[in-house]
Amino acid sequence: MTATDLLDLASVFVFALSGALVASRQQLDPVGFGFVACLTALGGGTLRDLLLDRNPVFWIAEPHSILAALLAAALVFLIAPRLESRYKAIRWLDAVALSSAVVAGVSAAHETGQSPMIVTIMGMITGCFGGLMRDVVCNDVPLVLRHGEFYVTAALAGSVTSALLALVIADSTVYLLAGAAVTFALRGGSLLFGWKLPNYRHEPPKQ
Amino acid sequence: MTATDLLDLASVFVFALSGALVASRQQLDPVGFGFVACLTALGGGTLRDLLLDRNPVFWIAEPHSILAALLAAALVFLIAPRLESRYKAIRWLDAVALSSAVVAGVSAAHETGQSPMIVTIMGMITGCFGGLMRDVVCNDVPLVLRHGEFYVTAALAGSVTSALLALVIADSTVYLLAGAAVTFALRGGSLLFGWKLPNYRHEPPKQ
Amino acid sequence: MTATDLLDLASVFVFALSGALVASRQQLDPVGFGFVACLTALGGGTLRDLLLDRNPVFWIAEPHSILAALLAAALVFLIAPRLESRYKAIRWLDAVALSSAVVAGVSAAHETGQSPMIVTIMGMITGCFGGLMRDVVCNDVPLVLRHGEFYVTAALAGSVTSALLALVIADSTVYLLAGAAVTFALRGGSLLFGWKLPNYRHEPPKQ
């Protein structure tokens, strides 16, 4: 099991928790919990593997990813009343998942010898697209469009950090941890202090 | 033409009918009918083929799938007023399509030597994702989220049945028919008798 | 750089303008502009490359596509107030992008030796799916469903023209230009004169 596999597994479990929590809001049945959890947990890495032509995709190569996602769904189904009152905790878990998914994407793209730009993009895609698929399927406003949040930006910053450090540092533990730390710090800062980039504002005509 | 091809073709035609019926509700033009019919009919099998790296995807290898989908779209465009008053019949046709698509997915994954778990998942994906894409593009609430329905669960049960029987029975006709029968029986029971799994219910606070 | 690459690049830039304009309506932050611009600009060609198993996908092979999309996003972010009052101009730019994307799809599919039917479909997919992804992610009604518009139909007509001419004319410049001209003429006619196909109308009962 490589570093990419371990990082995938960690982000899969926590993303699956967030997907199952969305399923609990939609009051789905147990199979629906598993479905949304798997979509959220596996979607970003699957898209990355298709784009990079990594064969087989990670959850076909390592099916315990699927078991981890289903375990998370079962956990949430059983104890969601307690978890729901801990919505804040879930957002923090989601920040952990985002951080590990971003560097899982960086690691996978780096392994296949991509340029820093493609490595950066694969980090973002792995981090962001699972949640995007969850939101689209569940008819939510996707995170990428929510105002006053720092989500894609946190993924981008961590991904760039990791991709650039990988050029000068040979030890993958260092550059992956650094990327995860940057993503988590920015996402956490956004949750704690409302950090965000300035939104585009249309100049009102004839002010 | 293999068993997978035949099953794909059968499910393509009936799924295309359901897609074109959605197009008729949205009052699209003829090209829109063809577009939604093809998306619904080909979406699930396409995703399966991309994930399994089957090259070329089935409708590039066997373009009569596309012709079957377009034929279904043309049929619905011409006779939709009669079909629409037969909404119930369409739901039953959709149950047939789901059953054959699930075992088409099982058959394709089995051919490429996947484990029973991956075979099961490919059955579900082939059965469910065409309709999911149709609903997302047409801004409908996806089937997977509808309450009081038994859809993903029926696909899962048929897929599991077929994948497990394939371990002990060499004759593909037997295990594919069994899987299709289980899917159809459960989906049909849900349509006839309202069978469903218990939804998740949040305990109301301070009951 | 091949003809396909050049056509991809042209359509990427103009589609990115349209994506960024949608981002400006949603009042996203700069990273959101880049995200929606890239999704719109790269989505159709990416799906085409996955389906045709072209490796690597075009924007991994030629990363200046990504730079072109980001440049377009930055332009719109800076000068959107002027562009927004030029909504009409943007629709015309979008028609240019559609025309070049359609023939970029035709060119790529033709290079890989596909049949005219598959070549036609790849032209439509390359032209239409970037905008479709933009609309789904941004919770808009997808263009393919809008009434009184001529969008998929224009793409189809240009794609068919180009795919059929490619059978009898060896010079790719001729058949690609012809396909682009047909798409642009039909889309332009729809914008100028409201050209459209008859929508499906359900016969009102007991008229």
Coordinates of C-alpha atoms in Angstrom, one line a residue:
Chain A
M1 CA 0.0 0.0 0.0
T2 CA 1.5 3.3 -1.1
A3 CA 1.3 6.8 0.4
T4 CA -1.4 7.6 -2.2
D5 CA -3.4 4.6 -1.1
L6 CA -3.2 5.5 2.6
L7 CA -4.2 9.1 1.9
D8 CA -7.1 8.0 -0.3
L9 CA -8.3 5.7 2.5
A10 CA -8.2 8.5 5.1
S11 CA -10.0 11.0 3.0
V12 CA -12.5 8.4 1.8
F13 CA -13.6 7.6 5.3
V14 CA -14.1 11.2 6.4
F15 CA -15.8 12.3 3.1
A16 CA -18.1 9.3 3.5
L17 CA -19.1 10.6 6.9
S18 CA -20.0 13.9 5.3
G19 CA -21.9 12.3 2.5
A20 CA -23.9 10.1 4.9
L21 CA -24.7 13.2 6.9
V22 CA -26.2 14.8 3.8
A23 CA -28.2 11.6 3.3
S24 CA -29.5 11.8 6.9
R25 CA -30.8 15.3 6.2
Q26 CA -32.6 14.0 3.1
Q27 CA -34.0 11.2 5.3
L28 CA -32.8 8.5 2.8
D29 CA -33.0 4.7 3.5
P30 CA -29.8 2.7 4.4
V31 CA -29.0 2.0 0.8
G32 CA -29.3 5.7 0.0
F33 CA -26.8 6.4 2.9
G34 CA -24.3 4.0 1.3
F35 CA -24.9 5.4 -2.2
V36 CA -24.3 9.1 -1.3
A37 CA -21.4 8.2 1.0
C38 CA -19.6 6.3 -1.7
L39 CA -20.3 9.0 -4.3
T40 CA -18.8 11.7 -2.1
A41 CA -15.9 9.6 -0.9
L42 CA -14.9 8.0 -4.2
G43 CA -15.9 10.6 -6.8
G44 CA -12.9 12.9 -6.7
G45 CA -10.3 10.2 -6.8
T46 CA -12.2 8.4 -9.5
L47 CA -12.2 11.4 -11.7
R48 CA -8.5 11.9 -11.1
D49 CA -7.7 8.3 -12.0
L50 CA -9.8 8.5 -15.2
L51 CA -8.1 11.7 -16.3
L52 CA -4.6 10.4 -15.5
D53 CA -5.5 7.0 -17.1
R54 CA -4.4 5.2 -13.9
N55 CA -5.6 1.7 -14.2
P56 CA -7.5 0.3 -12.4
V57 CA -9.1 3.2 -10.5
F58 CA -8.1 3.2 -6.9
W59 CA -11.2 1.6 -5.4
I60 CA -11.1 -1.2 -7.9
A61 CA -7.4 -1.8 -7.1
E62 CA -8.0 -1.5 -3.3
P63 CA -11.6 -2.4 -2.6
H64 CA -11.2 -1.7 1.2
S65 CA -11.9 1.9 0.2
I66 CA -15.5 0.9 -0.5
L67 CA -15.7 -0.9 2.8
A68 CA -14.4 2.2 4.6
A69 CA -17.1 4.3 2.9
L70 CA -19.8 1.8 3.8
L71 CA -18.6 1.6 7.3
A72 CA -18.8 5.4 7.6
A73 CA -22.3 5.3 6.2
A74 CA -23.4 2.7 8.7
L75 CA -21.9 4.6 11.6
V76 CA -23.7 7.8 10.6
F77 CA -27.0 5.9 10.1
L78 CA -26.7 4.5 13.6
I79 CA -25.5 7.5 15.5
A80 CA -26.6 10.4 13.3
P81 CA -28.8 12.0 16.0
R82 CA -25.6 12.6 18.0
L83 CA -23.5 13.6 15.0
E84 CA -26.1 16.0 13.7
S85 CA -25.9 18.0 16.9
R86 CA -22.2 18.0 16.1
Y87 CA -22.5 19.7 12.8
K88 CA -19.5 21.9 13.6
A89 CA -17.4 18.8 14.3
I90 CA -18.4 17.4 10.9
R91 CA -17.3 20.6 9.1
W92 CA -13.9 20.1 10.8
L93 CA -13.8 16.5 9.8
D94 CA -14.6 17.6 6.2
A95 CA -11.7 20.0 6.4
V96 CA -9.5 17.0 7.4
A97 CA -10.8 15.0 4.4
L98 CA -10.3 17.9 2.0
S99 CA -6.7 18.2 3.2
S100 CA -5.9 14.5 2.8
A101 CA -7.7 14.2 -0.5
V102 CA -5.8 17.2 -2.0
V103 CA -2.4 15.6 -1.2
A104 CA -3.7 12.2 -2.3
G105 CA -4.3 13.8 -5.7
V106 CA -0.9 15.5 -5.6
S107 CA 0.8 12.2 -4.7
A108 CA -1.0 10.2 -7.5
A109 CA -0.2 12.8 -10.1
H110 CA 3.4 13.1 -9.0
E111 CA 3.8 9.3 -9.2
T112 CA 2.8 9.4 -12.8
G113 CA 5.4 12.1 -13.6
Q114 CA 3.1 15.0 -14.4
S115 CA 4.2 18.6 -14.5
P116 CA 3.7 20.8 -11.4
M117 CA 0.7 22.5 -13.1
I118 CA -1.1 19.2 -13.7
V119 CA -0.1 17.9 -10.2
T120 CA -1.7 21.0 -8.7
I121 CA -4.9 20.6 -10.7
M122 CA -5.2 16.9 -9.8
G123 CA -4.9 17.9 -6.1
M124 CA -7.8 20.3 -6.5
I125 CA -9.9 17.8 -8.5
T126 CA -9.4 15.0 -6.0
G127 CA -10.3 17.3 -3.1
C128 CA -13.2 19.1 -4.6
F129 CA -15.1 16.9 -7.0
G130 CA -16.5 14.3 -4.6
G131 CA -18.2 17.0 -2.6
L132 CA -19.3 18.6 -5.9
M133 CA -21.0 15.4 -7.1
R134 CA -22.7 15.0 -3.7
D135 CA -24.1 18.5 -3.9
V136 CA -25.2 18.1 -7.5
V137 CA -26.9 14.8 -7.0
C138 CA -28.6 16.0 -3.8
N139 CA -29.7 19.2 -5.4
D140 CA -27.7 21.4 -3.0
V141 CA -25.9 24.6 -4.0
P142 CA -22.4 23.3 -4.6
L143 CA -19.7 24.3 -2.2
V144 CA -17.8 26.0 -5.0
L145 CA -20.6 28.5 -5.3
R146 CA -21.2 29.3 -1.7
H147 CA -20.3 32.8 -0.7
G148 CA -18.1 33.6 2.3
E149 CA -16.4 30.2 2.2
F150 CA -12.9 29.3 1.4
Y151 CA -13.0 25.9 -0.1
V152 CA -11.6 25.6 -3.6
T153 CA -9.1 28.3 -2.7
A154 CA -7.9 26.3 0.3
A155 CA -7.5 23.2 -1.9
L156 CA -5.7 25.2 -4.5
A157 CA -3.3 26.7 -2.0
G158 CA -2.4 23.4 -0.5
S159 CA -2.1 21.8 -3.9
V160 CA 0.3 24.5 -5.2
T161 CA 2.4 24.3 -2.0
S162 CA 2.7 20.5 -2.3
A163 CA 3.4 20.5 -6.1
L164 CA 6.1 23.2 -5.8
L165 CA 7.8 21.7 -2.7
A166 CA 7.9 18.3 -4.6
L167 CA 10.3 20.0 -7.1
V168 CA 12.9 20.7 -4.4
I169 CA 12.3 18.1 -1.7
A170 CA 12.7 14.4 -2.4
D171 CA 10.9 13.2 0.8
S172 CA 7.2 12.8 -0.1
T173 CA 6.2 12.9 3.6
V174 CA 7.5 16.4 3.9
Y175 CA 5.8 18.0 0.8
L176 CA 2.5 16.1 1.3
L177 CA 2.3 17.1 5.0
A178 CA 3.1 20.7 4.1
G179 CA 0.3 20.7 1.5
A180 CA -2.2 19.1 3.8
A181 CA -1.3 21.6 6.6
V182 CA -1.8 24.6 4.2
T183 CA -5.2 23.4 3.1
F184 CA -6.3 22.6 6.6
A185 CA -5.0 26.0 8.0
L186 CA -6.8 28.0 5.3
R187 CA -10.0 26.0 5.5
G188 CA -9.9 26.1 9.2
G189 CA -9.3 29.8 9.2
S190 CA -12.3 30.2 7.0
L191 CA -14.5 28.2 9.4
L192 CA -13.2 29.9 12.5
F193 CA -12.7 33.5 11.3
G194 CA -14.7 33.7 8.1
W195 CA -11.6 34.2 5.9
K196 CA -12.6 34.6 2.3
L197 CA -11.5 36.2 -0.9
P198 CA -13.2 39.3 -2.1
N199 CA -16.3 38.3 -4.2
Y200 CA -16.9 39.9 -7.5
R201 CA -19.2 42.8 -7.1
H202 CA -20.9 44.4 -10.1
E203 CA -20.5 48.1 -9.9
P204 CA -24.1 49.4 -9.4
P205 CA -24.9 51.7 -12.3
K206 CA -25.1 55.4 -11.6
Q207 CA -23.9 55.2 -8.0
Chain B
M1 CA -22.4 -10.0 -30.4
T2 CA -21.9 -11.2 -26.8
A3 CA -24.5 -11.6 -23.9
T4 CA -23.3 -8.2 -22.6
D5 CA -24.0 -6.6 -25.9
L6 CA -27.5 -8.0 -26.1
L7 CA -28.4 -7.0 -22.6
D8 CA -27.0 -3.5 -23.2
L9 CA -29.1 -3.2 -26.3
A10 CA -32.3 -4.3 -24.5
S11 CA -31.8 -1.9 -21.6
V12 CA -30.8 0.9 -24.0
F13 CA -34.0 0.8 -25.9
V14 CA -36.3 0.8 -22.8
F15 CA -34.2 3.4 -21.0
A16 CA -34.4 5.6 -24.1
L17 CA -38.2 5.3 -24.0
S18 CA -38.1 6.6 -20.4
G19 CA -35.7 9.4 -21.3
A20 CA -37.8 10.5 -24.2
L21 CA -40.8 10.5 -22.0
V22 CA -39.1 13.0 -19.7
A23 CA -38.2 15.1 -22.7
S24 CA -41.9 15.1 -23.7
R25 CA -42.8 16.5 -20.3
Q26 CA -40.2 19.2 -20.8
Q27 CA -41.7 19.9 -24.2
L28 CA -38.4 19.7 -25.9
D29 CA -37.8 19.7 -29.7
P30 CA -37.0 16.4 -31.6
V31 CA -33.2 16.9 -31.1
G32 CA -33.8 17.3 -27.4
F33 CA -35.8 14.0 -27.4
G34 CA -32.8 12.3 -29.0
F35 CA -30.3 13.9 -26.6
V36 CA -32.1 13.0 -23.4
A37 CA -32.9 9.5 -24.7
C38 CA -29.3 8.8 -25.5
L39 CA -28.0 10.3 -22.2
T40 CA -30.4 8.1 -20.2
A41 CA -29.9 5.0 -22.3
L42 CA -26.1 5.1 -22.7
G43 CA -25.0 6.9 -19.5
G44 CA -24.8 4.0 -17.1
G45 CA -23.0 1.6 -19.5
T46 CA -20.6 4.4 -20.6
L47 CA -19.5 5.1 -17.0
R48 CA -19.1 1.4 -16.4
D49 CA -16.9 1.0 -19.5
L50 CA -14.8 4.1 -18.5
L51 CA -14.3 2.7 -15.0
L52 CA -13.4 -0.8 -16.2
D53 CA -11.2 0.7 -19.0
R54 CA -13.2 -1.4 -21.6
N55 CA -12.1 0.0 -24.9
P56 CA -13.9 1.1 -26.9
V57 CA -17.0 2.0 -24.9
F58 CA -20.0 -0.2 -25.9
W59 CA -21.8 2.3 -28.1
I60 CA -18.6 3.1 -30.0
A61 CA -18.0 -0.6 -30.5
E62 CA -21.7 -1.4 -31.4
P63 CA -23.2 1.8 -32.8
H64 CA -26.6 0.2 -33.2
S65 CA -27.1 1.0 -29.5
I66 CA -27.3 4.6 -30.6
L67 CA -29.7 3.8 -33.4
A68 CA -31.9 1.9 -30.9
A69 CA -32.0 4.9 -28.6
L70 CA -32.8 7.3 -31.4
L71 CA -35.6 4.9 -32.6
A72 CA -37.1 4.9 -29.1
A73 CA -36.9 8.7 -29.0
A74 CA -38.7 8.9 -32.4
L75 CA -41.4 6.5 -31.3
V76 CA -42.1 8.5 -28.1
F77 CA -42.1 11.8 -30.1
L78 CA -44.7 10.4 -32.5
I79 CA -46.9 8.5 -30.0
A80 CA -46.2 10.2 -26.7
P81 CA -49.8 11.4 -26.1
R82 CA -50.8 7.7 -26.0
L83 CA -47.8 6.7 -24.0
E84 CA -48.2 9.5 -21.5
S85 CA -51.6 8.2 -20.5
R86 CA -49.8 5.0 -19.9
Y87 CA -47.4 6.3 -17.4
K88 CA -47.8 3.2 -15.3
A89 CA -46.8 1.0 -18.3
I90 CA -43.6 3.1 -18.6
R91 CA -42.7 2.6 -15.0
W92 CA -42.9 -1.1 -15.7
L93 CA -40.8 -0.8 -18.8
D94 CA -38.3 1.2 -16.8
A95 CA -38.2 -1.8 -14.3
V96 CA -37.4 -4.1 -17.2
A97 CA -34.7 -1.7 -18.4
L98 CA -33.2 -1.5 -14.9
S99 CA -33.2 -5.3 -14.6
S100 CA -31.4 -5.9 -17.9
A101 CA -29.0 -3.0 -17.4
V102 CA -28.0 -4.4 -14.0
V103 CA -27.1 -7.8 -15.4
A104 CA -25.4 -6.1 -18.4
G105 CA -23.1 -4.4 -15.9
V106 CA -22.6 -7.7 -14.1
S107 CA -21.8 -9.5 -17.3
A108 CA -19.3 -6.9 -18.5
A109 CA -17.5 -6.8 -15.2
H110 CA -17.4 -10.5 -14.9
E111 CA -15.9 -10.8 -18.4
T112 CA -13.0 -8.6 -17.4
G113 CA -12.3 -10.8 -14.3
Q114 CA -13.3 -8.5 -11.5
S115 CA -14.0 -9.6 -7.9
P116 CA -17.6 -10.2 -6.8
M117 CA -17.7 -6.9 -5.0
I118 CA -16.6 -4.9 -8.1
V119 CA -19.0 -7.0 -10.2
T120 CA -21.8 -6.0 -7.9
I121 CA -20.9 -2.3 -8.0
M122 CA -20.7 -2.3 -11.8
G123 CA -24.2 -3.8 -11.9
M124 CA -25.5 -1.0 -9.8
I125 CA -23.7 1.7 -11.7
T126 CA -24.9 0.4 -15.1
G127 CA -28.4 0.2 -13.8
C128 CA -28.7 3.5 -11.9
F129 CA -26.4 6.1 -13.4
G130 CA -28.2 6.6 -16.7
G131 CA -31.4 7.6 -14.9
L132 CA -29.4 9.7 -12.5
M133 CA -27.8 11.7 -15.3
R134 CA -31.2 12.1 -16.9
D135 CA -32.6 13.5 -13.6
V136 CA -29.7 15.8 -13.0
V137 CA -29.7 17.3 -16.5
C138 CA -33.4 17.7 -16.4
N139 CA -33.3 19.3 -12.9
D140 CA -35.5 16.5 -11.5
V141 CA -35.1 15.1 -8.0
P142 CA -32.9 12.0 -8.7
L143 CA -34.6 8.6 -8.2
V144 CA -32.0 7.7 -5.7
L145 CA -33.4 10.4 -3.4
R146 CA -37.0 9.7 -3.8
H147 CA -38.8 8.4 -0.7
G148 CA -41.0 5.4 -0.7
E149 CA -39.2 3.9 -3.7
F150 CA -37.1 0.9 -4.0
Y151 CA -34.7 1.6 -6.8
V152 CA -31.0 1.4 -5.9
T153 CA -31.9 -1.3 -3.5
A154 CA -33.5 -3.4 -6.2
A155 CA -30.5 -2.9 -8.4
L156 CA -28.2 -3.8 -5.5
A157 CA -30.1 -7.0 -4.6
G158 CA -30.1 -8.2 -8.2
S159 CA -26.5 -7.3 -8.7
V160 CA -25.4 -9.2 -5.6
T161 CA -27.5 -12.2 -6.5
S162 CA -25.9 -12.4 -9.9
A163 CA -22.4 -11.7 -8.7
L164 CA -22.6 -14.5 -6.1
L165 CA -24.2 -17.1 -8.3
A166 CA -21.5 -16.4 -10.9
L167 CA -19.0 -17.9 -8.4
V168 CA -20.7 -21.3 -8.3
I169 CA -22.6 -21.5 -11.7
A170 CA -20.7 -21.6 -14.9
D171 CA -23.7 -20.9 -17.2
S172 CA -24.0 -17.2 -17.6
T173 CA -27.6 -17.5 -18.7
V174 CA -28.6 -18.8 -15.3
Y175 CA -26.9 -16.3 -13.1
L176 CA -27.8 -13.3 -15.3
L177 CA -31.5 -14.3 -15.5
A178 CA -31.6 -14.8 -11.7
G179 CA -30.1 -11.4 -11.1
A180 CA -32.6 -9.8 -13.5
A181 CA -35.5 -11.6 -11.9
V182 CA -34.5 -10.5 -8.4
T183 CA -34.2 -6.8 -9.5
F184 CA -37.5 -6.9 -11.4
A185 CA -39.3 -8.7 -8.6
L186 CA -38.2 -6.1 -6.0
R187 CA -38.7 -3.1 -8.2
G188 CA -42.1 -4.5 -9.2
G189 CA -43.1 -5.1 -5.6
S190 CA -42.2 -1.6 -4.8
L191 CA -44.4 -0.3 -7.6
L192 CA -47.3 -2.6 -6.8
F193 CA -47.2 -2.8 -3.1
G194 CA -45.1 0.2 -2.0
W195 CA -42.3 -2.0 -0.7
K196 CA -39.4 0.2 0.7
L197 CA -36.7 0.2 3.3
P198 CA -37.2 2.2 6.5
N199 CA -36.0 5.8 5.9
Y200 CA -33.8 7.4 8.4
R201 CA -35.8 9.4 10.8
H202 CA -34.3 12.0 13.1
E203 CA -35.5 11.5 16.6
P204 CA -37.5 14.7 17.4
P205 CA -35.8 16.4 20.3
K206 CA -37.6 16.3 23.7
Q207 CA -40.4 14.0 22.5
Chain C
M1 CA 0.4 21.5 -32.6
T2 CA -2.3 19.9 -34.7
A3 CA -5.5 21.3 -36.2
T4 CA -7.4 19.7 -33.3
D5 CA -5.1 21.4 -30.8
L6 CA -5.6 24.8 -32.4
L7 CA -9.4 24.4 -32.5
D8 CA -9.5 23.2 -28.9
L9 CA -7.5 26.3 -27.9
A10 CA -9.8 28.7 -29.7
S11 CA -13.0 27.2 -28.3
V12 CA -11.4 27.0 -24.8
F13 CA -10.7 30.7 -24.7
V14 CA -14.2 31.8 -25.8
F15 CA -16.0 29.1 -23.7
A16 CA -14.0 30.3 -20.7
L17 CA -15.2 33.8 -21.3
S18 CA -18.8 32.5 -21.1
G19 CA -18.1 30.5 -18.0
A20 CA -16.5 33.4 -16.2
L21 CA -19.4 35.6 -17.1
V22 CA -21.7 33.1 -15.4
A23 CA -19.4 33.2 -12.4
S24 CA -19.7 37.0 -12.4
R25 CA -23.5 36.7 -12.2
Q26 CA -23.1 34.4 -9.3
Q27 CA -20.7 36.9 -7.7
L28 CA -18.0 34.3 -7.1
D29 CA -14.5 35.1 -5.9
P30 CA -11.5 35.0 -8.3
V31 CA -10.8 31.3 -7.7
G32 CA -14.5 30.6 -8.5
F33 CA -14.1 32.5 -11.8
G34 CA -11.2 30.3 -12.7
F35 CA -13.0 27.1 -11.6
V36 CA -16.2 27.7 -13.6
A37 CA -14.2 29.0 -16.6
C38 CA -12.0 25.9 -16.7
L39 CA -15.0 23.5 -16.2
T40 CA -16.9 25.2 -19.1
A41 CA -13.9 25.4 -21.4
L42 CA -12.3 22.0 -20.8
G43 CA -15.3 19.8 -19.9
G44 CA -16.5 18.9 -23.4
G45 CA -13.1 18.1 -24.8
T46 CA -12.2 16.1 -21.7
L47 CA -15.3 13.9 -22.0
R48 CA -14.5 13.4 -25.7
D49 CA -10.9 12.3 -24.9
L50 CA -12.1 9.9 -22.1
L51 CA -14.6 8.3 -24.4
L52 CA -12.1 8.0 -27.3
D53 CA -9.4 6.9 -24.9
R54 CA -7.1 9.6 -26.2
N55 CA -4.2 9.7 -23.9
P56 CA -3.4 12.1 -22.3
V57 CA -6.5 14.3 -22.4
F58 CA -5.8 17.5 -24.4
W59 CA -5.2 19.9 -21.5
I60 CA -2.7 17.5 -19.9
A61 CA -0.9 17.2 -23.3
E62 CA -1.1 20.9 -24.0
P63 CA -1.3 22.8 -20.7
H64 CA -1.6 26.2 -22.4
S65 CA -5.3 25.4 -22.7
I66 CA -5.5 25.8 -19.0
L67 CA -3.6 29.1 -19.1
A68 CA -5.9 30.3 -21.9
A69 CA -9.0 29.5 -19.7
L70 CA -7.5 31.3 -16.7
L71 CA -6.5 34.3 -18.8
A72 CA -10.1 34.5 -20.0
A73 CA -11.4 34.3 -16.4
A74 CA -9.0 37.0 -15.3
L75 CA -10.1 39.2 -18.2
V76 CA -13.7 38.8 -17.3
F77 CA -13.0 39.4 -13.6
L78 CA -11.3 42.7 -14.5
I79 CA -13.6 44.0 -17.2
A80 CA -16.9 42.2 -16.5
P81 CA -18.9 45.4 -15.9
R82 CA -18.2 46.4 -19.5
L83 CA -18.7 42.8 -20.8
E84 CA -22.0 42.4 -18.9
S85 CA -23.5 45.3 -20.7
R86 CA -22.4 43.4 -23.8
Y87 CA -24.4 40.2 -23.1
K88 CA -25.4 40.0 -26.7
A89 CA -21.7 40.1 -27.8
I90 CA -21.0 37.2 -25.4
R91 CA -23.8 35.1 -26.9
W92 CA -22.2 35.6 -30.2
L93 CA -18.8 34.7 -28.8
D94 CA -20.4 31.6 -27.4
A95 CA -21.6 30.8 -30.9
V96 CA -18.0 31.1 -32.1
A97 CA -16.9 28.8 -29.3
L98 CA -19.5 26.2 -30.1
S99 CA -18.6 26.2 -33.8
S100 CA -14.9 25.7 -33.1
A101 CA -15.5 23.1 -30.4
V102 CA -17.8 21.1 -32.6
V103 CA -15.2 20.8 -35.3
A104 CA -12.4 20.2 -32.7
G105 CA -14.4 17.2 -31.7
V106 CA -14.9 16.1 -35.3
S107 CA -11.2 16.5 -36.0
A108 CA -10.1 14.5 -32.9
A109 CA -12.5 11.7 -33.6
H110 CA -11.5 11.6 -37.3
E111 CA -7.8 11.4 -36.4
T112 CA -8.5 8.2 -34.4
G113 CA -10.3 6.7 -37.3
Q114 CA -13.9 6.6 -36.1
S115 CA -17.0 6.0 -38.3
P116 CA -18.9 9.1 -39.4
M117 CA -21.6 8.4 -36.8
I118 CA -19.1 8.4 -33.9
V119 CA -17.3 11.4 -35.5
T120 CA -20.7 13.3 -35.5
I121 CA -21.4 12.4 -31.9
M122 CA -18.0 13.4 -30.7
G123 CA -18.5 16.8 -32.4
M124 CA -21.8 17.3 -30.5
I125 CA -20.3 16.1 -27.2
T126 CA -17.3 18.4 -27.5
G127 CA -19.5 21.3 -28.4
C128 CA -22.3 20.9 -25.9
F129 CA -21.0 19.2 -22.7
G130 CA -18.8 22.0 -21.4
G131 CA -21.8 24.3 -21.3
L132 CA -23.9 21.6 -19.9
M133 CA -21.5 21.0 -16.9
R134 CA -21.4 24.8 -16.3
D135 CA -25.2 24.9 -16.1
V136 CA -25.5 21.8 -13.9
V137 CA -22.9 23.0 -11.4
C138 CA -24.3 26.5 -11.4
N139 CA -27.9 25.3 -10.9
D140 CA -29.0 26.9 -14.2
V141 CA -31.5 25.3 -16.6
P142 CA -29.2 23.6 -19.1
L143 CA -29.1 25.1 -22.6
V144 CA -30.2 21.8 -24.0
L145 CA -33.6 22.2 -22.2
R146 CA -34.2 25.9 -23.1
H147 CA -37.1 26.5 -25.4
G148 CA -36.9 28.6 -28.5
E149 CA -33.2 28.0 -28.8
F150 CA -31.3 26.2 -31.4
Y151 CA -28.2 24.9 -29.7
V152 CA -27.7 21.1 -29.8
T153 CA -29.4 21.2 -33.2
A154 CA -26.8 23.7 -34.5
A155 CA -24.0 21.5 -33.1
L156 CA -25.5 18.4 -34.7
A157 CA -26.0 20.0 -38.1
G158 CA -22.4 21.3 -38.2
S159 CA -21.1 18.0 -36.9
V160 CA -22.9 15.9 -39.5
T161 CA -21.8 18.3 -42.3
S162 CA -18.2 18.0 -41.3
A163 CA -18.3 14.2 -40.7
L164 CA -19.9 13.6 -44.1
L165 CA -17.6 16.0 -46.0
A166 CA -14.6 14.2 -44.4
L167 CA -15.6 11.1 -46.4
V168 CA -15.2 12.8 -49.8
I169 CA -12.7 15.6 -49.2
A170 CA -9.2 14.9 -48.1
D171 CA -8.3 18.5 -47.0
S172 CA -9.3 18.8 -43.4
T173 CA -9.3 22.7 -43.6
V174 CA -12.3 22.5 -46.0
Y175 CA -14.5 20.1 -44.1
L176 CA -13.7 21.6 -40.7
L177 CA -14.5 25.1 -41.9
A178 CA -17.7 24.0 -43.5
G179 CA -18.9 22.3 -40.3
A180 CA -18.0 25.4 -38.3
A181 CA -19.8 27.6 -40.8
V182 CA -23.0 25.5 -40.6
T183 CA -23.0 25.5 -36.8
F184 CA -22.4 29.2 -36.6
A185 CA -25.0 30.0 -39.3
L186 CA -27.7 28.0 -37.5
R187 CA -26.8 29.2 -34.0
G188 CA -26.6 32.8 -35.3
G189 CA -29.9 32.5 -37.1
S190 CA -31.4 31.3 -33.9
L191 CA -30.1 34.3 -32.0
L192 CA -31.0 36.8 -34.7
F193 CA -34.3 35.5 -36.0
G194 CA -35.4 33.0 -33.3
W195 CA -35.0 30.0 -35.5
K196 CA -36.0 26.8 -33.7
L197 CA -37.4 23.4 -34.3
P198 CA -41.1 22.7 -33.4
N199 CA -41.3 21.7 -29.7
Y200 CA -43.3 18.7 -28.7
R201 CA -46.8 19.8 -27.7
H202 CA -49.0 17.5 -25.9
E203 CA -52.4 17.5 -27.5
P204 CA -54.7 19.2 -24.9
P205 CA -57.4 16.7 -24.0
K206 CA -60.9 17.3 -25.4
Q207 CA -59.9 20.4 -27.4

